[in-house]
Amino acid sequence: MKTLEFSNNDLMPIFGLGTWKSEKGEVYKAVREAIKIGYRHIDCAPIYMNEDEIGKALQDAFADGDVKREDLWITSKLWCNSHGEEYVKPALQKTLSDLQLDYLDLYLIHWPIAFKHDVILPEKGDEFICLTDVPLSITWNAMEKCVALGLTKHIGLSNFSIKKLEDLIANSSIKPEMNQIEIHPFFQQNEMHEFCKEENINLTAYSPLGSMDRADFLKNPKEPNLLEHPIILETAMLHQCTPAQVLIAWSINRNIAVIPKSTNPGRIKQNFEAQSIQLSTSDMHQISKLNSNFRFISGEFFPFEDSSYTLDNLWND
Ligand code: A2P
């Protein structure tokens, strides 16, 4: 299994299981099945509202001897209502308790956006907290302390722009080792990819298949379908594989970790098998033409009006 290396030589499997939108009642079976097939990397977050069920699946997988803790890579994320010095450690401890683990392999700041502590999903602007009141560097410093306490082996970010990465690098003792962002052929993130290579920061691609199972309020009715694009279909025909497998192989070919979500046993297996597909330079060139700066996860669902946040300062500042 291909891996990405971290600064202390720890290796993260480049391919993992996404769990955003994996419903309770389904995610237990999905995680057990994935581990049996050979998945060794599971991507989680408390806002997916399923970490307790994933924890049960992990416990049972350990008890049944399917895998050992040290052979798994588990990532989770700090939700936006727990930025700031005092909230990071308790939030990580709650995730560890739900996942029934002693430590995470990787803990990420989920968004460079802060909410008031009692808000899970804001409905209006005054439920946000401005980043000048709770600077990302303070939250990062609390993440660093969690590494020192052994609660997580590595720390990183999600949904951070190059500018925010630069600012954080300048204000950190532990350099961020990961940025998890939306990446697929319609949104290739070439500039970020180059920046992260130079800075030795690994990337993880979320929504690699276009996350078509998102709730309607997170969707744009006119959005294109990645799995049905003619170039993806042609490449799949050429390799006698499925469009989803092409998208997974494309990310792995670029050395970007990829975490497709599935709760369907057949597709969990199919996605795992995509790791053996070798795309050619010509395939990569064809797919590179699909870059169209299109985000499925636009950020427009955040009710930013009357807050200090805008889509522009989220993605570009
Ligand atoms: P399901 O869970 O029923 O398999 P993303 O990882 O980009 O968020 O995409 C997840 C969506 O893609 C889900 O709707 C998931 O459905 C679907 N999906 C996962 N694997 C495949 C596959 N191999 N072929 C088609 N759709 C897939």
Short mmCIF file of N, CA and C and ligand atoms in Angstrom, two decimals, residues 18 20-22 26 184 205-214 226-227 242-245 248 259-268 270-271, ligand 1:
data_model
loop_
_atom_site.label_atom_id
_atom_site.label_comp_id
_atom_site.label_asym_id
_atom_site.label_seq_id
_atom_site.Cartn_x
_atom_site.Cartn_y
_atom_site.Cartn_z
N GLY A 18 -13.39 7.54 3.78
CA GLY A 18 -14.07 8.74 4.26
C GLY A 18 -15.33 8.35 5.02
N TRP A 20 -17.62 11.07 6.19
CA TRP A 20 -18.61 12.14 6.14
C TRP A 20 -19.83 11.61 5.39
N LYS A 21 -20.99 11.74 5.94
CA LYS A 21 -22.26 11.31 5.35
C LYS A 21 -22.51 9.81 5.53
N SER A 22 -21.64 9.13 6.23
CA SER A 22 -21.90 7.73 6.55
C SER A 22 -22.82 7.69 7.76
N GLU A 26 -25.14 2.46 9.60
CA GLU A 26 -24.45 1.94 8.41
C GLU A 26 -22.94 1.97 8.58
N HIS A 184 -10.19 17.28 -6.84
CA HIS A 184 -10.65 16.30 -7.84
C HIS A 184 -10.35 16.94 -9.20
N ALA A 205 -7.16 14.67 -0.28
CA ALA A 205 -8.28 15.12 -1.12
C ALA A 205 -9.59 14.67 -0.52
N TYR A 206 -10.44 15.66 -0.13
CA TYR A 206 -11.80 15.26 0.25
C TYR A 206 -12.74 15.47 -0.94
N SER A 207 -13.91 14.85 -0.84
CA SER A 207 -14.88 14.84 -1.95
C SER A 207 -14.24 14.41 -3.28
N PRO A 208 -13.44 13.34 -3.28
CA PRO A 208 -12.74 12.97 -4.51
C PRO A 208 -13.67 12.44 -5.60
N LEU A 209 -14.90 12.04 -5.18
CA LEU A 209 -15.86 11.53 -6.17
C LEU A 209 -16.97 12.55 -6.41
N GLY A 210 -16.85 13.73 -5.81
CA GLY A 210 -17.86 14.77 -6.00
C GLY A 210 -18.95 14.79 -4.93
N SER A 211 -18.86 13.89 -3.95
CA SER A 211 -19.80 13.90 -2.81
C SER A 211 -21.25 14.10 -3.24
N MET A 212 -21.72 13.28 -4.15
CA MET A 212 -23.07 13.45 -4.68
C MET A 212 -24.16 13.14 -3.65
N ASP A 213 -23.78 12.51 -2.54
CA ASP A 213 -24.78 12.20 -1.51
C ASP A 213 -24.93 13.32 -0.48
N ARG A 214 -24.40 14.52 -0.82
CA ARG A 214 -24.60 15.67 0.09
C ARG A 214 -26.07 16.04 0.21
N LEU A 226 -18.93 14.54 -11.87
CA LEU A 226 -17.56 14.08 -12.10
C LEU A 226 -17.55 12.64 -12.63
N LEU A 227 -18.41 11.80 -12.06
CA LEU A 227 -18.39 10.37 -12.40
C LEU A 227 -18.92 10.10 -13.81
N THR A 242 -13.84 1.35 -13.21
CA THR A 242 -15.00 2.25 -13.08
C THR A 242 -14.51 3.70 -13.00
N PRO A 243 -15.42 4.66 -13.29
CA PRO A 243 -15.04 6.08 -13.18
C PRO A 243 -14.51 6.43 -11.78
N ALA A 244 -15.13 5.89 -10.75
CA ALA A 244 -14.66 6.19 -9.38
C ALA A 244 -13.23 5.71 -9.20
N GLN A 245 -12.92 4.56 -9.77
CA GLN A 245 -11.54 4.05 -9.63
C GLN A 245 -10.54 4.96 -10.35
N ILE A 248 -9.85 7.90 -8.04
CA ILE A 248 -9.00 7.52 -6.91
C ILE A 248 -7.55 7.35 -7.39
N ILE A 259 -9.70 9.88 0.23
CA ILE A 259 -10.55 9.25 1.24
C ILE A 259 -12.00 9.13 0.73
N PRO A 260 -12.22 8.36 -0.33
CA PRO A 260 -13.60 8.22 -0.82
C PRO A 260 -14.50 7.60 0.25
N LYS A 261 -15.70 8.16 0.36
CA LYS A 261 -16.68 7.61 1.31
C LYS A 261 -17.53 6.57 0.61
N SER A 262 -17.73 5.45 1.25
CA SER A 262 -18.78 4.54 0.81
C SER A 262 -19.24 3.73 2.01
N THR A 263 -20.54 3.40 2.00
CA THR A 263 -21.05 2.45 2.99
C THR A 263 -21.56 1.19 2.29
N ASN A 264 -21.27 1.10 0.99
CA ASN A 264 -21.74 -0.04 0.21
C ASN A 264 -20.59 -1.06 0.07
N PRO A 265 -20.79 -2.31 0.53
CA PRO A 265 -19.66 -3.25 0.55
C PRO A 265 -18.98 -3.42 -0.82
N GLY A 266 -19.76 -3.49 -1.89
CA GLY A 266 -19.17 -3.66 -3.22
C GLY A 266 -18.30 -2.47 -3.60
N ARG A 267 -18.80 -1.26 -3.30
CA ARG A 267 -18.02 -0.06 -3.67
C ARG A 267 -16.84 0.15 -2.72
N ILE A 268 -16.97 -0.28 -1.47
CA ILE A 268 -15.83 -0.19 -0.54
C ILE A 268 -14.67 -1.02 -1.12
N GLN A 270 -14.38 -2.05 -4.34
CA GLN A 270 -13.98 -1.49 -5.64
C GLN A 270 -13.01 -0.32 -5.45
N ASN A 271 -13.33 0.54 -4.49
CA ASN A 271 -12.47 1.71 -4.26
C ASN A 271 -11.09 1.28 -3.78
P1 A2P B 1 -22.17 4.92 -1.38
O1 A2P B 1 -21.80 5.28 0.01
O2 A2P B 1 -23.58 4.46 -1.52
O3 A2P B 1 -21.20 3.98 -2.03
P2 A2P B 1 -17.16 11.41 -1.82
O4 A2P B 1 -16.19 10.39 -1.34
O5 A2P B 1 -16.63 12.29 -2.92
O6 A2P B 1 -17.81 12.19 -0.71
O7 A2P B 1 -18.35 10.62 -2.55
C1 A2P B 1 -19.23 9.76 -1.84
C2 A2P B 1 -20.38 9.39 -2.74
O8 A2P B 1 -19.89 8.55 -3.81
C3 A2P B 1 -21.43 8.56 -2.04
O9 A2P B 1 -22.68 8.87 -2.60
C4 A2P B 1 -21.03 7.13 -2.33
O10 A2P B 1 -22.15 6.28 -2.27
C5 A2P B 1 -20.54 7.28 -3.75
N1 A2P B 1 -19.55 6.28 -4.13
C6 A2P B 1 -18.54 5.75 -3.38
N2 A2P B 1 -17.82 4.87 -4.08
C7 A2P B 1 -18.36 4.83 -5.31
C8 A2P B 1 -18.05 4.11 -6.49
N3 A2P B 1 -17.05 3.25 -6.53
N4 A2P B 1 -18.85 4.33 -7.59
C9 A2P B 1 -19.88 5.21 -7.54
N5 A2P B 1 -20.21 5.92 -6.47
C10 A2P B 1 -19.45 5.73 -5.35
#
